[in-house]
Coordinates of C-alpha atoms in Angstrom, one line a residue:
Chain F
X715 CA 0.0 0.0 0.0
X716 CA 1.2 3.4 -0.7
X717 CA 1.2 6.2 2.0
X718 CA -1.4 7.9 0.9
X719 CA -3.9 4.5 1.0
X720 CA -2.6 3.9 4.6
X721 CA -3.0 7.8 5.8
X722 CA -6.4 7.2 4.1
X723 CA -6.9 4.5 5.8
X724 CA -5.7 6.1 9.3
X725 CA -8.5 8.9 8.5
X726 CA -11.3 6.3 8.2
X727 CA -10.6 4.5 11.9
X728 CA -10.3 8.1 13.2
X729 CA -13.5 8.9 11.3
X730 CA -15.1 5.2 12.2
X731 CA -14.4 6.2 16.2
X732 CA -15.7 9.7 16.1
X733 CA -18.9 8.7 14.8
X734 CA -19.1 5.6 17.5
X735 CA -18.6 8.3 20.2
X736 CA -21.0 10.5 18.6
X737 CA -23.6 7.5 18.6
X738 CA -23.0 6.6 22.3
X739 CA -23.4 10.5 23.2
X740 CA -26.2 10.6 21.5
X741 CA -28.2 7.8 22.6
X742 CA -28.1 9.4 26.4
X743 CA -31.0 10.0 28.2
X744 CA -31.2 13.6 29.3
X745 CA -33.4 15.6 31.6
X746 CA -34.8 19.2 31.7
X747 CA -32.7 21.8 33.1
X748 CA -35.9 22.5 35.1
X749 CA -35.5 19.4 37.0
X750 CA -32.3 19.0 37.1
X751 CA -31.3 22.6 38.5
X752 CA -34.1 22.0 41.0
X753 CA -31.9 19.0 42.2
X754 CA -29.2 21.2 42.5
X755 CA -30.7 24.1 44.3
X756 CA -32.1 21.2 46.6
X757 CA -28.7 19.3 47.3
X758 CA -27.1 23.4 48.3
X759 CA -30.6 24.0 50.3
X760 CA -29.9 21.0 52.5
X761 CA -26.9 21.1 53.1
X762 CA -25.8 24.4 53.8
X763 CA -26.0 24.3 57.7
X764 CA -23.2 21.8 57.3
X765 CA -21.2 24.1 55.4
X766 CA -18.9 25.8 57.7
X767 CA -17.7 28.7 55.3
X768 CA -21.1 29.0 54.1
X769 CA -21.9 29.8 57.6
X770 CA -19.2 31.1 58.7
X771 CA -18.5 29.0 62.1
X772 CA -17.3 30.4 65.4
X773 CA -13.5 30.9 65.9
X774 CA -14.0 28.4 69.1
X775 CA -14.7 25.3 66.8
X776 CA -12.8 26.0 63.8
X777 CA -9.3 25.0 64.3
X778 CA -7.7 27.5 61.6
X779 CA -9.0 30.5 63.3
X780 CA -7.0 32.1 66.2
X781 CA -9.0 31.9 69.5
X782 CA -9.3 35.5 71.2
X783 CA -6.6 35.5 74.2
X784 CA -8.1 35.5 77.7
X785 CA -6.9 38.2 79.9
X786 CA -6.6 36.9 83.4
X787 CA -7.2 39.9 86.1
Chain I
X1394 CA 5.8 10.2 -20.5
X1395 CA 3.9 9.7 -17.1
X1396 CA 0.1 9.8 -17.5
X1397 CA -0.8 12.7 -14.7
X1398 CA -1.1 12.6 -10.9
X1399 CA -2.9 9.5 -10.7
X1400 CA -1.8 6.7 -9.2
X1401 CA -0.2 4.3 -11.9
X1402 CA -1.6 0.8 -11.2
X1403 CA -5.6 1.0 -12.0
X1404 CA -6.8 -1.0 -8.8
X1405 CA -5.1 1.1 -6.6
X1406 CA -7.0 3.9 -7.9
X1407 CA -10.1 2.5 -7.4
X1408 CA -9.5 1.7 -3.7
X1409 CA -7.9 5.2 -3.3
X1410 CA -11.2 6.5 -4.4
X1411 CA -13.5 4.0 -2.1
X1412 CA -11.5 5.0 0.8
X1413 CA -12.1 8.3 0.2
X1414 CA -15.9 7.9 -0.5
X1415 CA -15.9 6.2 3.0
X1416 CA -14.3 8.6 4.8
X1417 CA -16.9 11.3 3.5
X1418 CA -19.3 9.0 4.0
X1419 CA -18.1 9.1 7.6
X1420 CA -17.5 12.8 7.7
X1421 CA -21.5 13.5 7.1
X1422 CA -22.5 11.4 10.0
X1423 CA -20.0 12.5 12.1
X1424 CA -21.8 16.3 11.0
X1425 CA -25.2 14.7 11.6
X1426 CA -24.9 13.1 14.7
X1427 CA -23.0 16.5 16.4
X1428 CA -25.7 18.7 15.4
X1429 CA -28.2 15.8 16.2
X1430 CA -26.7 16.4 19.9
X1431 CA -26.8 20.0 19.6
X1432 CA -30.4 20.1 19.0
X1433 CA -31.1 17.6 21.9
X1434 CA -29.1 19.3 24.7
X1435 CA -31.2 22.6 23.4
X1436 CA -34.5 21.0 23.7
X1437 CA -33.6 20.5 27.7
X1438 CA -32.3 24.3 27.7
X1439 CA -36.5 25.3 28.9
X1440 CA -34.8 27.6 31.6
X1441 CA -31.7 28.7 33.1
X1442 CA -30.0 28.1 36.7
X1443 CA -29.7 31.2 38.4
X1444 CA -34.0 31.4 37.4
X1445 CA -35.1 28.1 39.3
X1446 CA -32.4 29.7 41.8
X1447 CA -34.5 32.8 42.1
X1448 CA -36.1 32.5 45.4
X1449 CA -33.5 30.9 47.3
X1450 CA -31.7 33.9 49.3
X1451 CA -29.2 35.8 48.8
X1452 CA -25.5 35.3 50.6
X1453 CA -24.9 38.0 52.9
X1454 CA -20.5 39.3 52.9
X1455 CA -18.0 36.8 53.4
X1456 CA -15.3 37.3 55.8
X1457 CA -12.7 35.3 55.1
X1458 CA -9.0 35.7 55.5
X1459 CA -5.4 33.8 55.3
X1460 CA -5.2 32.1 59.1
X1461 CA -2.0 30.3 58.0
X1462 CA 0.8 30.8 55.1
X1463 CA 3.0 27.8 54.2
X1464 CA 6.5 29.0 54.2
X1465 CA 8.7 26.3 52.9
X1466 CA 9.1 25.9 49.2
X1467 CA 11.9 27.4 47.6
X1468 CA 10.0 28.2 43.5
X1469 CA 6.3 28.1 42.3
X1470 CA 4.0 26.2 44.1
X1471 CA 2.1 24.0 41.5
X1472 CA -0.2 21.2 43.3
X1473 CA -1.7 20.5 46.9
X1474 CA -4.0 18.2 48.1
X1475 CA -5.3 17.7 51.8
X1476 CA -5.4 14.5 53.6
X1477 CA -8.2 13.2 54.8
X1478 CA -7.5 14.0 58.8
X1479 CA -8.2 17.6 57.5
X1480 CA -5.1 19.2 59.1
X1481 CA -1.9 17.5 57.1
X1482 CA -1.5 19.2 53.1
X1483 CA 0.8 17.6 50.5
X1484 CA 2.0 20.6 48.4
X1485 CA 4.5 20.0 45.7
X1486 CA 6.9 22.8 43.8
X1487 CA 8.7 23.6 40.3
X1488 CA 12.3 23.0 42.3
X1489 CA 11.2 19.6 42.8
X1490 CA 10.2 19.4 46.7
X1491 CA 7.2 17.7 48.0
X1492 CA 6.5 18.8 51.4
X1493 CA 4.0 17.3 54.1
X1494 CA 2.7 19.8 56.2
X1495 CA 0.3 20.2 59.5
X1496 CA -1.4 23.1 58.7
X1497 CA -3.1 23.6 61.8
X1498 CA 0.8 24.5 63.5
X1499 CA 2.5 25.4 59.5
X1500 CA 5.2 22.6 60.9
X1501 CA 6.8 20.6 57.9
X1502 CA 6.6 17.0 58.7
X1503 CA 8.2 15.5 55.5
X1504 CA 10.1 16.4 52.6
X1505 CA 11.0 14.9 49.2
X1506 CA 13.3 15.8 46.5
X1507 CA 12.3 14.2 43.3
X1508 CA 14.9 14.1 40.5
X1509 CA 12.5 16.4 38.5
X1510 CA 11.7 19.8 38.5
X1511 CA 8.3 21.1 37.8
X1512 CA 6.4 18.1 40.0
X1513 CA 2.9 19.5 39.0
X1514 CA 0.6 16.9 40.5
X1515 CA 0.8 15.5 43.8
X1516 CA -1.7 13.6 45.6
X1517 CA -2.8 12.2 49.7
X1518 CA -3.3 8.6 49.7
X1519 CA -7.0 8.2 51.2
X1520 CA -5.1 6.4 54.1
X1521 CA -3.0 9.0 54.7
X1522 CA 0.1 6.7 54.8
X1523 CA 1.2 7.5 51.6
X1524 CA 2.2 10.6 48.8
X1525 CA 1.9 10.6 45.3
X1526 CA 3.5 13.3 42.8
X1527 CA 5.2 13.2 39.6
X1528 CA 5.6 16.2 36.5
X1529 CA 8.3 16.5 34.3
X1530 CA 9.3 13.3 34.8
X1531 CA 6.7 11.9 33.4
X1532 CA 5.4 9.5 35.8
X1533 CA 3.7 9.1 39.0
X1534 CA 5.5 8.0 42.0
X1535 CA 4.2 6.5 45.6
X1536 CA 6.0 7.6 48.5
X1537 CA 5.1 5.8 52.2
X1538 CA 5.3 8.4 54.6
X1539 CA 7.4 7.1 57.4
X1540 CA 6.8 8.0 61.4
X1541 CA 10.5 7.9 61.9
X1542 CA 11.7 11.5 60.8
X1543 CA 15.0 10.0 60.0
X1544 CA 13.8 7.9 57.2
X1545 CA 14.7 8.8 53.9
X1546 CA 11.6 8.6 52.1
X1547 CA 13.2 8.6 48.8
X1548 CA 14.7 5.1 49.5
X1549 CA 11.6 3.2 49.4
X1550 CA 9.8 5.2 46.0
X1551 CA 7.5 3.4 44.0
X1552 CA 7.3 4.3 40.4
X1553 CA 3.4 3.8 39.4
X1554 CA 2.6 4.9 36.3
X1555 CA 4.4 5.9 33.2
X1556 CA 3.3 8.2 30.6
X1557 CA 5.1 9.1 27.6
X1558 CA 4.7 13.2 28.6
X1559 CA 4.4 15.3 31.6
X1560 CA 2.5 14.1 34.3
X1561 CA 0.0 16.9 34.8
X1562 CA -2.8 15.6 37.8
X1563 CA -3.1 12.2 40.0
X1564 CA -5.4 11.4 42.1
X1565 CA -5.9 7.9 44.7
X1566 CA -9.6 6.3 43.9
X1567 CA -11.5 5.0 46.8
X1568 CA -8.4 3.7 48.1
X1569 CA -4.2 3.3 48.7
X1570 CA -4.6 0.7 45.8
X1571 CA -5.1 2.6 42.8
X1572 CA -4.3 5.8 41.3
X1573 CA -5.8 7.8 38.4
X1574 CA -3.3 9.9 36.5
X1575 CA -3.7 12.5 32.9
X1576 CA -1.0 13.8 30.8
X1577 CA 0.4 15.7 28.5
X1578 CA 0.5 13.0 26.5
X1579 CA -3.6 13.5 26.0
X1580 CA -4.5 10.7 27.9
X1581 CA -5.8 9.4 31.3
X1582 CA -5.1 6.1 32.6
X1583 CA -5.8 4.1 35.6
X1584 CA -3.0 2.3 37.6
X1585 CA -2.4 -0.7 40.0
X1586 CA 0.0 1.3 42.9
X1587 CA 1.1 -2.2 44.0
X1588 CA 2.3 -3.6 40.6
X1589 CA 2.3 -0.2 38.5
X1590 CA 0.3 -2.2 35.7
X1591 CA -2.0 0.0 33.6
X1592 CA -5.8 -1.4 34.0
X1593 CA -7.2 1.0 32.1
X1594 CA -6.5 3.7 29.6
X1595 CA -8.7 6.6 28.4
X1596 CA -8.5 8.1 24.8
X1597 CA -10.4 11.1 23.1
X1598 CA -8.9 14.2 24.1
X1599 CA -7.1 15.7 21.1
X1600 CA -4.3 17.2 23.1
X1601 CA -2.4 17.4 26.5
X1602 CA -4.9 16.9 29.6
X1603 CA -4.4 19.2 32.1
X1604 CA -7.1 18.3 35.3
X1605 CA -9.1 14.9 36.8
X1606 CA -11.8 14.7 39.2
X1607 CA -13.2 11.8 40.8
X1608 CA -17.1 11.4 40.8
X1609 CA -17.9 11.5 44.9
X1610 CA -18.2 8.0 45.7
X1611 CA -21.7 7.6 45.9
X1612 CA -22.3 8.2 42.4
X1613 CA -20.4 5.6 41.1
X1614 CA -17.4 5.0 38.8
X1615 CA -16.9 8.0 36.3
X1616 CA -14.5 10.9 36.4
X1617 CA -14.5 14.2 34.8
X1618 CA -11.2 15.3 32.5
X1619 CA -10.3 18.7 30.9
X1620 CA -7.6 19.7 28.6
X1621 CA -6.1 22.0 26.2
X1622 CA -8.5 20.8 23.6
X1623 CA -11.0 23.1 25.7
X1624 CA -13.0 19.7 26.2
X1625 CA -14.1 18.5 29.2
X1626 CA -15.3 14.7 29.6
X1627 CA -16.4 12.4 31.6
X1628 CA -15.0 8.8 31.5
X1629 CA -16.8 5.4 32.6
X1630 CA -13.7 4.1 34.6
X1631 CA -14.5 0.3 34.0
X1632 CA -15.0 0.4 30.5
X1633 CA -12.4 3.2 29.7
X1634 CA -15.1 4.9 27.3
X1635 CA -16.4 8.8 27.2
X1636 CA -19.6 8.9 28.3
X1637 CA -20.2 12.6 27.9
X1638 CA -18.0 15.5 26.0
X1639 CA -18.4 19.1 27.0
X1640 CA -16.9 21.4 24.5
X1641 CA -17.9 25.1 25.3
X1642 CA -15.0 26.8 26.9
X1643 CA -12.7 29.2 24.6
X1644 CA -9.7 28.1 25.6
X1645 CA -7.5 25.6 27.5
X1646 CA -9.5 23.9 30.6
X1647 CA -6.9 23.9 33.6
X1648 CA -9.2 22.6 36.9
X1649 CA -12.4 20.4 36.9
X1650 CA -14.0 19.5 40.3
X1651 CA -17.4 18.1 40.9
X1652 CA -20.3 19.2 42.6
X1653 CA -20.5 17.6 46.1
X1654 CA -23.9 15.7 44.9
X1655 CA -21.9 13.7 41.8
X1656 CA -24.8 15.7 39.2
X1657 CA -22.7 18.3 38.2
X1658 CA -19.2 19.3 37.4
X1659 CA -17.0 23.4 37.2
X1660 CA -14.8 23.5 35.4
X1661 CA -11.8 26.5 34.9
X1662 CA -9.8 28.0 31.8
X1663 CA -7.6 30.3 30.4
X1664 CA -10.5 31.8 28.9
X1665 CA -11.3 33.6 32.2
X1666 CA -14.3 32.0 33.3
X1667 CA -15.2 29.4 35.5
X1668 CA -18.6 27.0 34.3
X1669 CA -20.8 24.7 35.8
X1670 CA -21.8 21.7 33.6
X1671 CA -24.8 19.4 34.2
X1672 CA -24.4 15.8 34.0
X1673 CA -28.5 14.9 33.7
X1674 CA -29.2 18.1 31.3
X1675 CA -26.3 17.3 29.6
X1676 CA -24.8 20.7 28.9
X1677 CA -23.4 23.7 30.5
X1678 CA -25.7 25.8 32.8
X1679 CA -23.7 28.6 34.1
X1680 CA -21.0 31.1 33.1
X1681 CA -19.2 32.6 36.2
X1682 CA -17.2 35.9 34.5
X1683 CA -16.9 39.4 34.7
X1684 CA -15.7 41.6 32.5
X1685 CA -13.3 43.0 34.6
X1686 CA -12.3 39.6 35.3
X1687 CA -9.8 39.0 32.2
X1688 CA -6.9 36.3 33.5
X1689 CA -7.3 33.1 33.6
X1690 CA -8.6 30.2 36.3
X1691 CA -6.0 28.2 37.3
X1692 CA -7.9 26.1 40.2
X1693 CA -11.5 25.2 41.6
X1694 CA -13.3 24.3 44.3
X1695 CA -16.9 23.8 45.7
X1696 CA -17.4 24.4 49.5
X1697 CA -19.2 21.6 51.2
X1698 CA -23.2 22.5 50.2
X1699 CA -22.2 23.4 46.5
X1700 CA -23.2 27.1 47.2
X1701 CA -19.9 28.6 47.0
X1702 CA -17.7 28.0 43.9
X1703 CA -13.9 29.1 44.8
X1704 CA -11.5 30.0 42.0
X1705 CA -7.8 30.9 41.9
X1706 CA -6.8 32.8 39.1
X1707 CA -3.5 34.1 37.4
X1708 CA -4.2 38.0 38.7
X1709 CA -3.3 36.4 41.8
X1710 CA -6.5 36.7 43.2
X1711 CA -9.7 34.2 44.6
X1712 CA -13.0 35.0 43.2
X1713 CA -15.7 33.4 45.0
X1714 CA -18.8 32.5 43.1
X1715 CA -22.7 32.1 44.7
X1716 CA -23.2 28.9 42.1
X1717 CA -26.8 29.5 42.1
X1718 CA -27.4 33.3 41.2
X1719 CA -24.4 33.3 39.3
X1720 CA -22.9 36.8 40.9
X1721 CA -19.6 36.9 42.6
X1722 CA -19.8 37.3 46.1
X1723 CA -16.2 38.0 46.9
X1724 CA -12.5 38.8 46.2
X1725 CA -9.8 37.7 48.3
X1726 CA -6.7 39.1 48.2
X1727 CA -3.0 38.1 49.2
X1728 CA -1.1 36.1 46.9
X1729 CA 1.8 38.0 45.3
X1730 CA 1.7 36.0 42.2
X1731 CA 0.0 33.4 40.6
X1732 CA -2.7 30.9 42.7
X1733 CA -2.0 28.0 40.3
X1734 CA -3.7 25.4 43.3
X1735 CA -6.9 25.3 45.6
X1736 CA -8.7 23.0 47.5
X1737 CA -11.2 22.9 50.2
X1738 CA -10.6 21.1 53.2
X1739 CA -12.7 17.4 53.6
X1740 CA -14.8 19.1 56.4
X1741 CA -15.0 22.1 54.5
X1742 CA -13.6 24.3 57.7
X1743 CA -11.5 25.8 55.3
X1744 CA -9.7 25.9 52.0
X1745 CA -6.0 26.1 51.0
X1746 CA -3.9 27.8 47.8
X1747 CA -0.9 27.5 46.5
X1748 CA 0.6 30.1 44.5
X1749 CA 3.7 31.5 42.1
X1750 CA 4.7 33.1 44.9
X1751 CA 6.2 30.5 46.6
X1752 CA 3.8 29.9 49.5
X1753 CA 0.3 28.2 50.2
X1754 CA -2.2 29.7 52.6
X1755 CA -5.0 28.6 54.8
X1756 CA -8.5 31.0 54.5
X1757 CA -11.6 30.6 56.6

């Protein structure tokens, strides 16, 4: 085979596997944003008292923020 | 006298000119299929995020500062990761050091040389006994960290994975056994730590990937890739095929990280902007930009709910993102170059960057 047939030929398996992935892609089942967001703004909604720089916890039970001094007198 | 350009035995010409009907053959349903896909993902497009986000209130300020900087590293600062104890942070540097720190007390508990420079992935075993890193030496390499100070943890190095370009992001799956590794040699590929054989490759970027995530544990076995072909996919980790392709950015995709719930995925470029992708819609549903905002993201993070959306950029700031209304609900300031790292802490107390400048900080 010349070079040209087997750079041809190179093309085509390249070609053959783009349009396999495009198949697979394309056969997905896919939901409404509507819905799906929803999830989303659901999954934040709950958790976000568990979020401790969402909520911004208290220097006493986060372990990266300096504790104020106590001043004995 | 030669008879023109044509090829001079017949047959051959005849099987030049099959090939080539075949291949444009191929072309026009490779053309059908994508704008098939197109017209799908737009039929789901029936409203956007920050919309169904509407009456879900807005974040208040955020007050949050460096509490600790990571003074250690002698260049740029290219990759952390935390460990899973929430206090100890792998961070690893263009001069070649990988350095285990407690960041509660900024002590250094470890401290590797590799024989490369630029090591720009580095990894916490899920055990916390163990490092990986690699960069410019093209592979990925397990370190046991040792108890006993003394040790030289170079001595007992395993070499995991091998690529045939830069290593450019690792990662540990659900546990010490296995690590997941891209490259600039456009591919992913999962590894057996314990006998470095390759169990799985992934193909289909077209050029160097630069990020991995790991789909949160729950969701099952996928994880998310971006690279400098501006796509972003996400791989079926047992089979070693894309399931989905995301190809919307402008330019080069340097940090994907999914949302805590597994639906969802950000992702961060060059092109300035940080976007949120969802997997069930199966298309990109916010843009987080300004226009002021004009260098590019080098790192992201979510905080623990998936409200928050942290990004470290090359203007050496941290934008943080409301990931519902879209708006940016503050700027951080203090790195004196480059944040080319960040990552939230497993409780989500905090997150840390790494950056240019040489050092790494702590901010809650």
């Amino acid at each position: 085979m010349s070079g040209k047939m087997c750079s041809s030929s190179n093309s085509i398996i390249q070609a053959q596997k783009l349009v396999d992935q495009l198949r697979v892609e394309a056969n997905m089942e896919r939901f409404k944003i509507s819905l799906t967001a929803a999830d989303l703004v659901q999954y934040c909604q709950e958790h976000r008292r568990s979020d401790p720089l969402l909520t911004g916890i208290a220097a006493s039970s986060n372990p990266f923020k300096d504790k104020k001094t106590c001043v004995l007198l | 006298m030669l008879a023109s350009a044509s090829p001079l035995i017949p047959e051959m010409a005849t099987q030049e000119v099959q090939l080539n009907e075949t291949l444009a053959h191929l072309k026009t349903e490779s053309e059908t299929l994508k704008s098939k896909l197109e017209e799908e993902r737009a039929k789901l497009h029936d409203v956007e995020l920050h919309q169904v986000a509407e009456k879900v209130e807005g974040l208040g300020q955020f007050v949050m500062k460096t509490r600790r900087t990571l003074k250690g590293h002698g260049n740029k600062v290219l990759c952390m990761d935390w460990c899973k104890d929430k206090r100890r942070i792998v961070s690893s540097s263009q001069d070649g050091k990988v350095i285990v720190w407690d960041a509660f007390t900024t002590n250094k508990e470890h401290a590797v040389t590799m024989p490369c420079t630029w090591v720009m992935a580095c990894a916490y075993a899920p055990s916390g006994c163990a490092v990986a890193c690699g960069g410019l030496d093209n592979k990925c390499s397990v370190y046991p960290l040792s108890l006993d100070k003394n040790e030289n943890l170079a001595a007992k190095k395993k070499s995991v994975a091998m690529h045939t370009n830069y290593l450019s992001a690792c990662s540990f799956t659900n546990s010490d056994m296995q690590i997941l590794t891209s490259s600039g040699d456009g591919t992913c590929a999962l590894w057996d730590v314990e006998s470095g054989q390759l169990l799985q490759s992934f193909h289909g970027h077209a050029a160097d990937v630069l990020c991995l995530d790991l789909a949160p544990s729950e969701t099952g076995n996928t994880f998310v890739s971006g690279g400098c072909d501006k796509k972003a996919n996400v791989w079926d980790m047992r089979s070693g095929q894309c399931i989905q392709s995301f190809e919307t950015h402008e330019s080069d995709i340097n940090s994907v990280r999914y949302y805590p719930s597994g639906d969802a995925f950000a992702s961060g470029s060059d092109d300035a902007t940080c976007r949120l992708y969802d997997l069930r819609a199966d298309r990109e549903v916010a843009i987080y930009s300004k226009e002021s905002i004009i260098f590019g993201v080098s790192s992201v993070d979510f905080s623990l709910s998936g409200r928050l959306l942290f990004g470290g950029y090359n203007d050496y700031t941290i934008n943080v993102w409301d990931v519902l209304k879209g708006t940016r609900v503050s700027i951080l300031f203090g790195h004196e170059n480059r944040v080319s790292t960040l990552r939230v802490s497993p409780d989500g107390t905090a997150f840390c960057t790494g950056s240019w400048d040489h050092t790494l900080r702590i901010w809650a």
